[in-house]
Amino acid sequence: MMVLLPYNISKAISEQYGRKVTADMMSDVPSRSLPEHIRESLEIKVPEQAKASMICLFNFEASGIAGDTVSSYVFSNSEVQVHTMVDRSVPAWVTEKTDVIIMSYSGNSPEIETIYDVAMRKKARIHCITSGGKLAELCRSNSGNLLTIPAGLNNFDATGYEIGALVNLYEAMGIAGIKDAMTAVLPSLTEYRDSVWDDCRTLKISAEMRDRVPVIYSVGELRAVHKRCKMLVNQVLGRLAFAGELPEFDHNEIVSWTEDSNSDEFIILMFRIKTDSELLNRIQDTVMELLPEYDLKMQVIDIEGGLMERAIKGIILADAVVCNMKGGE
């Protein structure tokens, strides 16, 4: 039987740092503090859990950004199976041997009760990451493993705390080394944030996006980045944006970019990394060489570093670009 150990990260952060995150600190844009939020969350020790062999992770609202960011590392470095759920149905393979993680910043997404109820009937071990709401109530009343993060933030500022909480939980569930890996890249993330936030390149990207519809592309590892950028443009700026992944972009959309006369109304943002796949690297390079030949507006953003840090760097840059655009309106 699992020993259920509720743990309040929000309370621990308040006690450790002598401050409380409140509603009057909320902003409609992301802050520059993503690395600091991750660090604060990582410094809170989560009690050891039963060892996991299969994890079913449900993300709601913008929490999917944190889920995708951390899962990319887990997929490549752990034998524990982690399935990040896109739909809202609990798979038939979930059993009492499965760990179900439900992550929702607000805790009030309408599907939460149904998923929680099905997971309970399947006798899965349930973990919840949230700032409160319905999800926290369900977890407390059913003795689930509750990790609460600071309330009073917008969804975008919650991402750092969610990343840290999820890393802590994975480490406690037996995915060894993930916490050390995240801690090790924090200096690099902080340095990157300081170098790009008001940098002329970032300001240039913001200026070129201002009068065009952005279309954001990346490989699957950076899924969190193109989702984040699109979400920010949609929700913070109230504008249309589109996103997609290589190599599917190469198969399905490249013809329309080269033949549609309306393409000059858009700007392509291509987040590029060097992957372990020579084929995928070649696809990225080919697209970079081909599209500019058609006088398309395009910005290629190269992200360097290791697997754990690349997606977070992309998120930081997307935050900086959109915050600059918001400030210029």
GROMACS .gro file of C-alpha atoms in nm:
model
  329
    1MET     CA    1   0.000   0.000   0.000
    2MET     CA    2   0.122   0.347  -0.084
    3VAL     CA    3   0.203   0.580   0.203
    4LEU     CA    4   0.034   0.906   0.112
    5LEU     CA    5   0.238   1.209   0.206
    6PRO     CA    6   0.069   1.543   0.132
    7TYR     CA    7   0.325   1.820   0.100
    8ASN     CA    8   0.268   2.192   0.071
    9ILE     CA    9   0.536   2.353  -0.145
   10SER     CA   10   0.360   2.691  -0.125
   11LYS     CA   11   0.370   2.688   0.256
   12ALA     CA   12   0.731   2.570   0.260
   13ILE     CA   13   0.839   2.848   0.023
   14SER     CA   14   0.660   3.105   0.238
   15GLU     CA   15   0.835   2.974   0.550
   16GLN     CA   16   1.177   2.947   0.385
   17TYR     CA   17   1.178   3.283   0.206
   18GLY     CA   18   0.962   3.483   0.444
   19ARG     CA   19   0.714   3.589   0.181
   20LYS     CA   20   0.376   3.488   0.046
   21VAL     CA   21   0.264   3.502  -0.316
   22THR     CA   22  -0.068   3.687  -0.327
   23ALA     CA   23  -0.322   3.793  -0.587
   24ASP     CA   24  -0.192   4.151  -0.598
   25MET     CA   25   0.137   4.014  -0.737
   26MET     CA   26  -0.040   3.877  -1.046
   27SER     CA   27   0.057   4.009  -1.388
   28ASP     CA   28  -0.092   3.946  -1.730
   29VAL     CA   29   0.253   3.867  -1.873
   30PRO     CA   30   0.530   3.630  -1.762
   31SER     CA   31   0.797   3.771  -1.533
   32ARG     CA   32   1.170   3.728  -1.577
   33SER     CA   33   1.179   3.498  -1.274
   34LEU     CA   34   1.137   3.152  -1.430
   35PRO     CA   35   1.481   3.024  -1.319
   36GLU     CA   36   1.427   3.160  -0.968
   37HIS     CA   37   1.085   2.997  -0.946
   38ILE     CA   38   1.233   2.662  -1.049
   39ARG     CA   39   1.510   2.701  -0.790
   40GLU     CA   40   1.268   2.784  -0.509
   41SER     CA   41   1.057   2.480  -0.587
   42LEU     CA   42   1.358   2.249  -0.616
   43GLU     CA   43   1.488   2.351  -0.275
   44ILE     CA   44   1.179   2.207  -0.108
   45LYS     CA   45   1.226   1.838  -0.026
   46VAL     CA   46   0.936   1.611  -0.121
   47PRO     CA   47   0.911   1.290   0.086
   48GLU     CA   48   1.005   0.966  -0.088
   49GLN     CA   49   0.718   0.788  -0.264
   50ALA     CA   50   0.661   0.430  -0.372
   51LYS     CA   51   0.878   0.352  -0.675
   52ALA     CA   52   0.698   0.414  -1.003
   53SER     CA   53   0.710   0.190  -1.308
   54MET     CA   54   0.442   0.360  -1.520
   55ILE     CA   55   0.321   0.718  -1.489
   56CYS     CA   56   0.014   0.871  -1.651
   57LEU     CA   57   0.047   1.250  -1.646
   58PHE     CA   58  -0.260   1.468  -1.703
   59ASN     CA   59  -0.195   1.838  -1.766
   60PHE     CA   60  -0.462   2.105  -1.771
   61GLU     CA   61  -0.453   2.463  -1.898
   62ALA     CA   62  -0.099   2.601  -1.932
   63SER     CA   63   0.037   2.329  -1.703
   64GLY     CA   64   0.104   2.122  -2.013
   65ILE     CA   65   0.408   2.344  -2.076
   66ALA     CA   66   0.575   2.220  -1.758
   67GLY     CA   67   0.470   1.862  -1.831
   68ASP     CA   68   0.619   1.865  -2.182
   69THR     CA   69   0.939   2.033  -2.063
   70VAL     CA   70   1.017   1.775  -1.796
   71SER     CA   71   0.888   1.475  -1.990
   72SER     CA   72   1.136   1.533  -2.273
   73TYR     CA   73   1.420   1.466  -2.030
   74VAL     CA   74   1.247   1.166  -1.871
   75PHE     CA   75   1.181   0.999  -2.207
   76SER     CA   76   1.552   0.997  -2.285
   77ASN     CA   77   1.695   0.922  -1.941
   78SER     CA   78   1.462   0.695  -1.746
   79GLU     CA   79   1.329   0.343  -1.778
   80VAL     CA   80   1.007   0.455  -1.608
   81GLN     CA   81   0.731   0.487  -1.866
   82VAL     CA   82   0.576   0.834  -1.862
   83HIS     CA   83   0.267   0.893  -2.076
   84THR     CA   84   0.169   1.258  -2.110
   85MET     CA   85  -0.201   1.260  -2.184
   86VAL     CA   86  -0.336   1.495  -2.449
   87ASP     CA   87  -0.701   1.392  -2.425
   88ARG     CA   88  -0.913   1.370  -2.112
   89SER     CA   89  -0.980   0.995  -2.100
   90VAL     CA   90  -0.811   0.766  -1.849
   91PRO     CA   91  -0.651   0.480  -2.047
   92ALA     CA   92  -0.768   0.124  -1.994
   93TRP     CA   93  -0.414   0.019  -1.896
   94VAL     CA   94  -0.420   0.233  -1.579
   95THR     CA   95  -0.430  -0.002  -1.277
   96GLU     CA   96  -0.336  -0.006  -0.909
   97LYS     CA   97   0.027  -0.027  -1.024
   98THR     CA   98   0.004   0.301  -1.215
   99ASP     CA   99   0.089   0.644  -1.078
  100VAL     CA  100  -0.154   0.909  -1.203
  101ILE     CA  101  -0.035   1.269  -1.180
  102ILE     CA  102  -0.293   1.544  -1.226
  103MET     CA  103  -0.143   1.889  -1.272
  104SER     CA  104  -0.362   2.199  -1.298
  105TYR     CA  105  -0.257   2.538  -1.170
  106SER     CA  106  -0.608   2.660  -1.093
  107GLY     CA  107  -0.731   2.316  -0.993
  108ASN     CA  108  -1.071   2.397  -1.143
  109SER     CA  109  -1.068   2.251  -1.494
  110PRO     CA  110  -1.407   2.091  -1.562
  111GLU     CA  111  -1.268   1.744  -1.646
  112ILE     CA  112  -1.078   1.705  -1.319
  113GLU     CA  113  -1.356   1.538  -1.119
  114THR     CA  114  -1.418   1.276  -1.388
  115ILE     CA  115  -1.050   1.188  -1.425
  116TYR     CA  116  -0.998   1.176  -1.050
  117ASP     CA  117  -1.303   0.951  -1.004
  118VAL     CA  118  -1.194   0.707  -1.278
  119ALA     CA  119  -0.838   0.693  -1.142
  120MET     CA  120  -0.972   0.617  -0.795
  121ARG     CA  121  -1.198   0.340  -0.924
  122LYS     CA  122  -0.894   0.190  -1.095
  123LYS     CA  123  -0.711   0.214  -0.759
  124ALA     CA  124  -0.424   0.408  -0.914
  125ARG     CA  125  -0.183   0.599  -0.692
  126ILE     CA  126  -0.287   0.962  -0.737
  127HIS     CA  127  -0.062   1.269  -0.710
  128CYS     CA  128  -0.185   1.626  -0.757
  129ILE     CA  129   0.010   1.944  -0.835
  130THR     CA  130  -0.201   2.259  -0.803
  131SER     CA  131  -0.244   2.592  -0.628
  132GLY     CA  132  -0.584   2.489  -0.489
  133GLY     CA  133  -0.938   2.470  -0.625
  134LYS     CA  134  -1.140   2.157  -0.684
  135LEU     CA  135  -0.832   1.941  -0.742
  136ALA     CA  136  -0.684   2.025  -0.400
  137GLU     CA  137  -1.018   1.953  -0.233
  138LEU     CA  138  -1.048   1.614  -0.404
  139CYS     CA  139  -0.692   1.521  -0.316
  140ARG     CA  140  -0.730   1.616   0.050
  141SER     CA  141  -1.066   1.445   0.094
  142ASN     CA  142  -0.938   1.123  -0.064
  143SER     CA  143  -0.595   1.124   0.106
  144GLY     CA  144  -0.409   1.172  -0.222
  145ASN     CA  145  -0.053   1.298  -0.247
  146LEU     CA  146  -0.095   1.674  -0.275
  147LEU     CA  147   0.180   1.917  -0.376
  148THR     CA  148   0.052   2.274  -0.364
  149ILE     CA  149   0.234   2.558  -0.535
  150PRO     CA  150   0.195   2.933  -0.472
  151ALA     CA  151  -0.143   3.082  -0.554
  152GLY     CA  152  -0.202   3.428  -0.695
  153LEU     CA  153   0.004   3.391  -1.013
  154ASN     CA  154  -0.101   3.389  -1.373
  155ASN     CA  155  -0.068   3.058  -1.558
  156PHE     CA  156   0.256   3.167  -1.722
  157ASP     CA  157   0.435   3.263  -1.401
  158ALA     CA  158   0.328   2.934  -1.244
  159THR     CA  159   0.535   2.735  -1.495
  160GLY     CA  160   0.862   2.752  -1.301
  161TYR     CA  161   0.699   2.628  -0.982
  162GLU     CA  162   0.525   2.350  -1.176
  163ILE     CA  163   0.852   2.241  -1.336
  164GLY     CA  164   1.024   2.228  -0.998
  165ALA     CA  165   0.735   2.044  -0.832
  166LEU     CA  166   0.718   1.785  -1.110
  167VAL     CA  167   1.095   1.729  -1.101
  168ASN     CA  168   1.080   1.686  -0.722
  169LEU     CA  169   0.793   1.441  -0.751
  170TYR     CA  170   0.964   1.236  -1.023
  171GLU     CA  171   1.280   1.216  -0.809
  172ALA     CA  172   1.075   1.104  -0.508
  173MET     CA  173   0.907   0.838  -0.725
  174GLY     CA  174   1.241   0.685  -0.820
  175ILE     CA  175   1.347   0.870  -1.137
  176ALA     CA  176   1.697   0.918  -0.999
  177GLY     CA  177   1.917   1.205  -1.110
  178ILE     CA  178   1.649   1.430  -1.256
  179LYS     CA  179   1.667   1.679  -0.969
  180ASP     CA  180   2.046   1.704  -0.991
  181ALA     CA  181   2.021   1.748  -1.369
  182MET     CA  182   1.777   2.037  -1.331
  183THR     CA  183   1.977   2.199  -1.050
  184ALA     CA  184   2.294   2.179  -1.260
  185VAL     CA  185   2.148   2.386  -1.546
  186LEU     CA  186   2.000   2.666  -1.334
  187PRO     CA  187   2.311   2.890  -1.359
  188SER     CA  188   2.306   2.851  -1.738
  189LEU     CA  189   1.934   2.934  -1.750
  190THR     CA  190   1.983   3.242  -1.535
  191GLU     CA  191   2.271   3.361  -1.753
  192TYR     CA  192   2.067   3.300  -2.068
  193ARG     CA  193   1.769   3.494  -1.927
  194ASP     CA  194   1.994   3.788  -1.841
  195SER     CA  195   2.148   3.784  -2.188
  196VAL     CA  196   1.831   3.773  -2.399
  197TRP     CA  197   1.556   3.960  -2.217
  198ASP     CA  198   1.636   4.310  -2.346
  199ASP     CA  199   1.888   4.205  -2.608
  200CYS     CA  200   1.871   4.374  -2.949
  201ARG     CA  201   1.804   4.038  -3.120
  202THR     CA  202   1.503   3.976  -2.898
  203LEU     CA  203   1.375   4.327  -2.958
  204LYS     CA  204   1.417   4.277  -3.333
  205ILE     CA  205   1.209   3.956  -3.325
  206SER     CA  206   0.940   4.139  -3.127
  207ALA     CA  207   0.935   4.425  -3.378
  208GLU     CA  208   0.911   4.193  -3.678
  209MET     CA  209   0.626   3.996  -3.519
  210ARG     CA  210   0.424   4.306  -3.437
  211ASP     CA  211   0.250   4.343  -3.774
  212ARG     CA  212   0.243   3.979  -3.878
  213VAL     CA  213   0.079   3.654  -3.774
  214PRO     CA  214   0.346   3.432  -3.616
  215VAL     CA  215   0.379   3.065  -3.707
  216ILE     CA  216   0.610   2.884  -3.465
  217TYR     CA  217   0.790   2.562  -3.555
  218SER     CA  218   1.026   2.329  -3.372
  219VAL     CA  219   1.115   1.963  -3.343
  220GLY     CA  220   0.921   1.751  -3.095
  221GLU     CA  221   1.171   1.796  -2.813
  222LEU     CA  222   1.081   2.166  -2.807
  223ARG     CA  223   0.706   2.105  -2.814
  224ALA     CA  224   0.673   2.307  -2.494
  225VAL     CA  225   0.837   2.605  -2.666
  226HIS     CA  226   0.610   2.637  -2.968
  227LYS     CA  227   0.307   2.575  -2.745
  228ARG     CA  228   0.422   2.844  -2.501
  229CYS     CA  229   0.491   3.101  -2.771
  230LYS     CA  230   0.156   3.041  -2.942
  231MET     CA  231  -0.030   3.053  -2.611
  232LEU     CA  232   0.134   3.381  -2.512
  233VAL     CA  233   0.048   3.548  -2.843
  234ASN     CA  234  -0.311   3.421  -2.818
  235GLN     CA  235  -0.377   3.501  -2.453
  236VAL     CA  236  -0.149   3.792  -2.368
  237LEU     CA  237  -0.166   3.980  -2.699
  238GLY     CA  238  -0.510   3.860  -2.806
  239ARG     CA  239  -0.384   3.775  -3.154
  240LEU     CA  240  -0.382   3.476  -3.382
  241ALA     CA  241  -0.076   3.251  -3.391
  242PHE     CA  242  -0.010   2.902  -3.522
  243ALA     CA  243   0.238   2.631  -3.435
  244GLY     CA  244   0.364   2.299  -3.566
  245GLU     CA  245   0.642   2.044  -3.550
  246LEU     CA  246   0.912   1.914  -3.775
  247PRO     CA  247   0.915   1.688  -3.969
  248GLU     CA  248   0.533   1.705  -4.014
  249PHE     CA  249   0.567   2.067  -4.126
  250ASP     CA  250   0.802   1.949  -4.399
  251HIS     CA  251   0.541   1.700  -4.523
  252ASN     CA  252   0.224   1.901  -4.497
  253GLU     CA  253   0.279   2.276  -4.508
  254ILE     CA  254   0.589   2.361  -4.706
  255VAL     CA  255   0.399   2.372  -5.037
  256SER     CA  256   0.153   2.629  -4.904
  257TRP     CA  257   0.437   2.852  -4.784
  258THR     CA  258   0.593   2.853  -5.129
  259GLU     CA  259   0.271   2.894  -5.331
  260ASP     CA  260   0.018   3.094  -5.128
  261SER     CA  261   0.022   3.463  -5.215
  262ASN     CA  262  -0.094   3.550  -4.861
  263SER     CA  263   0.223   3.413  -4.703
  264ASP     CA  264   0.371   3.763  -4.667
  265GLU     CA  265   0.116   3.831  -4.390
  266PHE     CA  266   0.291   3.577  -4.167
  267ILE     CA  267   0.627   3.543  -3.999
  268ILE     CA  268   0.792   3.206  -3.935
  269LEU     CA  269   0.970   3.157  -3.604
  270MET     CA  270   1.188   2.848  -3.625
  271PHE     CA  271   1.337   2.726  -3.297
  272ARG     CA  272   1.631   2.508  -3.398
  273ILE     CA  273   1.849   2.269  -3.198
  274LYS     CA  274   2.109   2.009  -3.282
  275THR     CA  275   1.942   1.673  -3.214
  276ASP     CA  276   2.083   1.319  -3.193
  277SER     CA  277   1.917   1.240  -3.526
  278GLU     CA  278   2.120   1.330  -3.834
  279LEU     CA  279   1.806   1.296  -4.047
  280LEU     CA  280   1.613   1.543  -3.832
  281ASN     CA  281   1.907   1.784  -3.833
  282ARG     CA  282   1.921   1.761  -4.211
  283ILE     CA  283   1.547   1.830  -4.236
  284GLN     CA  284   1.586   2.141  -4.020
  285ASP     CA  285   1.876   2.269  -4.230
  286THR     CA  286   1.695   2.202  -4.558
  287VAL     CA  287   1.390   2.397  -4.446
  288MET     CA  288   1.615   2.684  -4.332
  289GLU     CA  289   1.777   2.697  -4.674
  290LEU     CA  290   1.461   2.654  -4.882
  291LEU     CA  291   1.207   2.895  -4.737
  292PRO     CA  292   1.413   3.215  -4.753
  293GLU     CA  293   1.445   3.161  -5.127
  294TYR     CA  294   1.074   3.254  -5.151
  295ASP     CA  295   1.122   3.588  -4.972
  296LEU     CA  296   0.933   3.467  -4.667
  297LYS     CA  297   0.969   3.658  -4.342
  298MET     CA  298   1.155   3.420  -4.116
  299GLN     CA  299   1.351   3.421  -3.791
  300VAL     CA  300   1.569   3.121  -3.702
  301ILE     CA  301   1.635   3.095  -3.329
  302ASP     CA  302   1.916   2.858  -3.237
  303ILE     CA  303   1.892   2.707  -2.889
  304GLU     CA  304   2.208   2.552  -2.746
  305GLY     CA  305   2.278   2.342  -2.439
  306GLY     CA  306   2.181   2.002  -2.303
  307LEU     CA  307   1.850   1.821  -2.311
  308MET     CA  308   1.729   1.950  -1.975
  309GLU     CA  309   1.788   2.317  -2.053
  310ARG     CA  310   1.703   2.366  -2.421
  311ALA     CA  311   1.324   2.376  -2.386
  312ILE     CA  312   1.345   2.609  -2.085
  313LYS     CA  313   1.572   2.846  -2.276
  314GLY     CA  314   1.319   2.850  -2.558
  315ILE     CA  315   1.042   2.931  -2.311
  316ILE     CA  316   1.248   3.215  -2.163
  317LEU     CA  317   1.307   3.363  -2.508
  318ALA     CA  318   0.938   3.333  -2.602
  319ASP     CA  319   0.845   3.508  -2.277
  320ALA     CA  320   1.092   3.789  -2.345
  321VAL     CA  321   0.972   3.841  -2.703
  322VAL     CA  322   0.603   3.858  -2.611
  323CYS     CA  323   0.667   4.077  -2.306
  324ASN     CA  324   0.851   4.322  -2.531
  325MET     CA  325   0.558   4.320  -2.773
  326LYS     CA  326   0.312   4.378  -2.490
  327GLY     CA  327   0.518   4.668  -2.364
  328GLY     CA  328   0.525   4.824  -2.709
  329GLU     CA  329   0.149   4.828  -2.760
   0.00000   0.00000   0.00000
